[in-house]
mmCIF file of C-alpha atoms in Angstrom:
data_model
loop_
_atom_site.group_PDB
_atom_site.id
_atom_site.type_symbol
_atom_site.label_atom_id
_atom_site.label_comp_id
_atom_site.label_asym_id
_atom_site.label_seq_id
_atom_site.Cartn_x
_atom_site.Cartn_y
_atom_site.Cartn_z
ATOM 1 C CA UNK A 121 116.012 152.467 42.468
ATOM 2 C CA UNK A 122 119.318 154.012 43.449
ATOM 3 C CA UNK A 123 119.551 156.578 46.218
ATOM 4 C CA UNK A 124 120.079 160.070 44.746
ATOM 5 C CA UNK A 125 122.848 161.570 46.897
ATOM 6 C CA UNK A 126 122.910 164.866 45.026
ATOM 7 C CA UNK A 127 119.203 165.438 45.651
ATOM 8 C CA UNK A 128 119.685 164.569 49.327
ATOM 9 C CA UNK A 129 122.499 167.125 49.646
ATOM 10 C CA UNK A 130 120.346 169.792 47.998
ATOM 11 C CA UNK A 131 117.315 169.109 50.191
ATOM 12 C CA UNK A 132 119.273 168.851 53.445
ATOM 13 C CA UNK A 133 120.792 172.249 52.679
ATOM 14 C CA UNK A 134 117.242 173.529 52.149
ATOM 15 C CA UNK A 135 116.111 172.058 55.464
ATOM 16 C CA UNK A 136 118.998 173.769 57.255
ATOM 17 C CA UNK A 137 117.964 177.059 55.656
ATOM 18 C CA UNK A 138 114.282 176.434 56.511
ATOM 19 C CA UNK A 139 115.292 175.947 60.145
ATOM 20 C CA UNK A 140 116.787 179.431 60.069
ATOM 21 C CA UNK A 141 120.424 178.324 60.228
ATOM 22 C CA UNK A 142 123.261 179.316 57.948
ATOM 23 C CA UNK A 143 124.220 176.247 55.872
ATOM 24 C CA UNK A 144 127.613 177.822 55.136
ATOM 25 C CA UNK A 145 128.738 178.204 58.753
ATOM 26 C CA UNK A 146 131.611 176.032 59.927
ATOM 27 C CA UNK A 147 129.590 173.380 61.781
ATOM 28 C CA UNK A 148 126.984 172.986 59.048
ATOM 29 C CA UNK A 149 128.813 173.497 55.763
ATOM 30 C CA UNK A 150 129.612 169.777 55.325
ATOM 31 C CA UNK A 151 126.351 168.513 56.863
ATOM 32 C CA UNK A 152 124.496 167.976 53.543
ATOM 33 C CA UNK A 153 127.366 165.786 52.311
ATOM 34 C CA UNK A 154 127.588 163.874 55.602
ATOM 35 C CA UNK A 155 123.827 163.245 55.612
ATOM 36 C CA UNK A 156 123.917 162.030 51.989
ATOM 37 C CA UNK A 157 126.703 159.565 52.855
ATOM 38 C CA UNK A 158 124.852 158.418 55.967
ATOM 39 C CA UNK A 159 121.635 157.878 53.997
ATOM 40 C CA UNK A 160 123.513 155.733 51.459
ATOM 41 C CA UNK A 161 124.429 153.455 54.366
ATOM 42 C CA UNK A 162 121.342 153.477 56.597
ATOM 43 C CA UNK A 163 118.865 153.188 53.710
ATOM 44 C CA UNK A 164 120.812 150.619 51.675
ATOM 45 C CA UNK A 165 117.929 148.148 51.874
ATOM 46 C CA UNK A 166 115.746 150.469 49.800
ATOM 47 C CA UNK A 167 117.878 149.519 46.793
ATOM 48 C CA UNK A 168 116.655 145.907 46.894
ATOM 49 C CA UNK A 169 113.396 143.977 46.739
ATOM 50 C CA UNK A 170 112.739 141.128 49.161
ATOM 51 C CA UNK A 171 113.432 138.691 46.322
ATOM 52 C CA UNK A 172 116.814 140.319 45.664
ATOM 53 C CA UNK A 173 117.691 140.175 49.373
ATOM 54 C CA UNK A 174 116.737 136.494 49.381
ATOM 55 C CA UNK A 175 119.073 135.901 46.426
ATOM 56 C CA UNK A 176 121.896 137.764 48.229
ATOM 57 C CA UNK A 177 121.694 135.609 51.350
ATOM 58 C CA UNK A 178 120.508 132.282 49.922
ATOM 59 C CA UNK A 179 123.072 130.020 51.574
ATOM 60 C CA UNK A 180 121.415 126.833 52.749
ATOM 61 C CA UNK A 181 122.546 123.372 53.741
ATOM 62 C CA UNK A 182 120.641 120.193 52.990
ATOM 63 C CA UNK A 183 122.977 117.215 53.130
ATOM 64 C CA UNK A 184 123.710 116.875 56.855
ATOM 65 C CA UNK A 185 120.216 116.742 58.313
ATOM 66 C CA UNK A 186 117.191 114.584 57.671
ATOM 67 C CA UNK A 187 114.026 116.605 58.268
ATOM 68 C CA UNK A 188 110.561 115.121 58.207
ATOM 69 C CA UNK A 189 107.700 117.235 56.904
ATOM 70 C CA UNK A 190 105.856 117.161 60.255
ATOM 71 C CA UNK A 191 109.002 117.851 62.246
ATOM 72 C CA UNK A 192 108.875 120.055 65.320
ATOM 73 C CA UNK A 193 112.595 120.786 65.030
ATOM 74 C CA UNK A 194 113.030 124.478 65.446
ATOM 75 C CA UNK A 195 115.746 126.977 64.586
ATOM 76 C CA UNK A 196 115.646 130.207 66.605
ATOM 77 C CA UNK A 197 118.000 133.187 66.471
ATOM 78 C CA UNK A 198 117.247 135.732 69.199
ATOM 79 C CA UNK A 199 118.336 139.258 70.030
ATOM 80 C CA UNK A 200 119.484 140.385 66.598
ATOM 81 C CA UNK A 201 120.229 144.099 67.049
ATOM 82 C CA UNK A 202 118.856 146.377 64.349
ATOM 83 C CA UNK A 203 117.702 149.961 63.938
ATOM 84 C CA UNK A 204 115.504 151.537 61.320
ATOM 85 C CA UNK A 205 113.662 154.735 60.431
ATOM 86 C CA UNK A 206 109.910 155.244 60.700
ATOM 87 C CA UNK A 207 108.287 156.169 57.409
ATOM 88 C CA UNK A 208 105.865 158.547 59.133
ATOM 89 C CA UNK A 209 108.382 160.943 60.748
ATOM 90 C CA UNK A 210 111.706 159.611 59.428
ATOM 91 C CA UNK A 211 112.415 159.131 63.131
ATOM 92 C CA UNK A 212 114.836 156.564 64.482
ATOM 93 C CA UNK A 213 113.533 153.195 65.678
ATOM 94 C CA UNK A 214 116.216 151.984 68.085
ATOM 95 C CA UNK A 215 117.118 149.384 70.712
ATOM 96 C CA UNK A 216 115.388 146.921 68.426
ATOM 97 C CA UNK A 217 115.784 143.194 69.030
ATOM 98 C CA UNK A 218 114.636 140.678 66.447
ATOM 99 C CA UNK A 219 113.888 136.998 66.999
ATOM 100 C CA UNK A 220 113.601 134.826 63.890
ATOM 101 C CA UNK A 221 112.379 131.233 64.110
ATOM 102 C CA UNK A 222 111.546 128.643 61.497
ATOM 103 C CA UNK A 223 110.890 124.944 61.158
ATOM 104 C CA UNK A 224 113.253 123.546 58.513
ATOM 105 C CA UNK A 225 111.663 122.019 55.433
ATOM 106 C CA UNK A 226 114.565 120.012 54.057
ATOM 107 C CA UNK A 227 117.199 122.714 54.342
ATOM 108 C CA UNK A 228 118.631 125.172 56.832
ATOM 109 C CA UNK A 229 120.041 128.633 56.280
ATOM 110 C CA UNK A 230 123.409 129.750 57.604
ATOM 111 C CA UNK A 231 122.766 131.459 60.947
ATOM 112 C CA UNK A 232 124.698 134.615 60.099
ATOM 113 C CA UNK A 233 122.500 135.004 57.033
ATOM 114 C CA UNK A 234 119.442 135.397 59.275
ATOM 115 C CA UNK A 235 121.089 138.369 61.003
ATOM 116 C CA UNK A 236 122.155 139.798 57.636
ATOM 117 C CA UNK A 237 118.585 139.552 56.340
ATOM 118 C CA UNK A 238 117.237 141.377 59.412
ATOM 119 C CA UNK A 239 119.913 144.046 59.025
ATOM 120 C CA UNK A 240 119.267 144.645 55.317
ATOM 121 C CA UNK A 241 115.484 144.731 55.736
ATOM 122 C CA UNK A 242 115.819 147.302 58.526
ATOM 123 C CA UNK A 243 117.651 149.678 56.190
ATOM 124 C CA UNK A 244 114.459 151.099 54.717
ATOM 125 C CA UNK A 245 111.893 153.767 55.565
ATOM 126 C CA UNK A 246 109.103 151.665 57.002
ATOM 127 C CA UNK A 247 107.007 150.390 59.865
ATOM 128 C CA UNK A 248 108.173 147.904 62.489
ATOM 129 C CA UNK A 249 105.348 145.606 61.399
ATOM 130 C CA UNK A 250 106.674 145.570 57.837
ATOM 131 C CA UNK A 251 110.175 144.670 59.007
ATOM 132 C CA UNK A 252 108.751 141.463 60.480
ATOM 133 C CA UNK A 253 106.657 140.705 57.406
ATOM 134 C CA UNK A 254 109.606 141.281 55.051
ATOM 135 C CA UNK A 255 111.974 139.111 57.112
ATOM 136 C CA UNK A 256 109.374 136.323 57.193
ATOM 137 C CA UNK A 257 108.837 136.537 53.431
ATOM 138 C CA UNK A 258 112.564 136.368 52.719
ATOM 139 C CA UNK A 259 112.998 133.435 55.106
ATOM 140 C CA UNK A 260 110.173 131.584 53.340
ATOM 141 C CA UNK A 261 111.792 132.176 49.947
ATOM 142 C CA UNK A 262 115.202 130.925 51.090
ATOM 143 C CA UNK A 263 114.206 127.974 53.292
ATOM 144 C CA UNK A 264 111.050 126.790 51.464
ATOM 145 C CA UNK A 265 109.447 126.664 54.919
ATOM 146 C CA UNK A 266 105.993 128.107 55.498
ATOM 147 C CA UNK A 267 106.584 127.869 59.255
ATOM 148 C CA UNK A 268 108.296 131.151 60.100
ATOM 149 C CA UNK A 269 107.976 133.536 63.036
ATOM 150 C CA UNK A 270 109.511 136.969 63.540
ATOM 151 C CA UNK A 271 109.223 138.850 66.827
ATOM 152 C CA UNK A 272 110.489 142.404 67.177
ATOM 153 C CA UNK A 273 110.640 144.786 70.107
ATOM 154 C CA UNK A 274 111.940 148.304 69.876
ATOM 155 C CA UNK A 275 111.771 151.959 70.835
ATOM 156 C CA UNK A 276 110.496 154.611 68.468
ATOM 157 C CA UNK A 277 111.822 158.139 68.776
ATOM 158 C CA UNK A 278 108.555 159.381 67.274
ATOM 159 C CA UNK A 279 107.098 158.330 70.664
ATOM 160 C CA UNK A 280 110.058 158.851 72.969
ATOM 161 C CA UNK A 281 111.599 162.137 71.759
ATOM 162 C CA UNK A 282 108.577 163.985 70.349
ATOM 163 C CA UNK A 283 104.808 163.945 70.667
ATOM 164 C CA UNK A 284 103.784 162.006 73.754
ATOM 165 C CA UNK A 285 107.451 161.703 74.938
ATOM 166 C CA UNK A 286 107.149 158.374 76.732
ATOM 167 C CA UNK A 287 110.800 157.331 76.986
ATOM 168 C CA UNK A 288 110.111 153.857 78.364
ATOM 169 C CA UNK A 289 107.554 152.821 75.744
ATOM 170 C CA UNK A 290 108.451 149.671 73.795
ATOM 171 C CA UNK A 291 106.648 148.407 70.705
ATOM 172 C CA UNK A 292 106.263 144.638 70.215
ATOM 173 C CA UNK A 293 105.260 143.067 66.914
ATOM 174 C CA UNK A 294 104.923 139.479 65.798
ATOM 175 C CA UNK A 295 104.653 137.903 62.383
ATOM 176 C CA UNK A 296 103.488 134.310 62.648
ATOM 177 C CA UNK A 297 103.184 132.069 59.611
ATOM 178 C CA UNK A 298 102.327 128.437 59.075
ATOM 179 C CA UNK A 299 102.208 126.326 62.243
ATOM 180 C CA UNK A 300 103.278 129.285 64.379
ATOM 181 C CA UNK A 301 99.858 130.882 63.813
ATOM 182 C CA UNK A 302 97.893 128.249 65.732
ATOM 183 C CA UNK A 303 100.377 126.149 67.694
ATOM 184 C CA UNK A 304 100.682 127.809 71.107
ATOM 185 C CA UNK A 305 103.398 125.340 72.162
ATOM 186 C CA UNK A 306 105.541 126.498 69.225
ATOM 187 C CA UNK A 307 104.799 130.104 70.075
ATOM 188 C CA UNK A 308 105.915 129.553 73.666
ATOM 189 C CA UNK A 309 109.181 127.974 72.502
ATOM 190 C CA UNK A 310 110.216 131.205 70.811
ATOM 191 C CA UNK A 311 109.151 133.573 73.589
#
């Protein structure tokens, strides 16, 4: 589903009016257009399914490494910076750091692709928990590994800037699949 920029412009203008501001005044007259352009960028991931994202970033290598099926070899990429928007308030989720880990099952993915997957998945209206689940699903599709873990920590402006207003509150989520679910030694290696 493509993002409808014209509808966004129309509705943002309506929101400005509903707030009691003049949408034609100098500072606001181009705001609906700017917001529509911004939404095209920050919600780009809504244009793609997890399967389509997996196809976009499916760059793996198999010939240089010999992995055994019970291997404890581990690939971990930490501190991937992302931001997203909460589906409940359309509020910014920020200062987010993602850790993605997996045990190779015959092939490895290019490291930059892991960051690109996290970035694309974050460009949706959603929950932090779903970001982790979606990244894990895409990693499973690309690597054929069932052993995937995704840890995310971040701030939510729906908690820090409104409502309870707890500016130091951080939200931590973990998605553990395969051996990561029960193997505490593996879990500790990614912490």
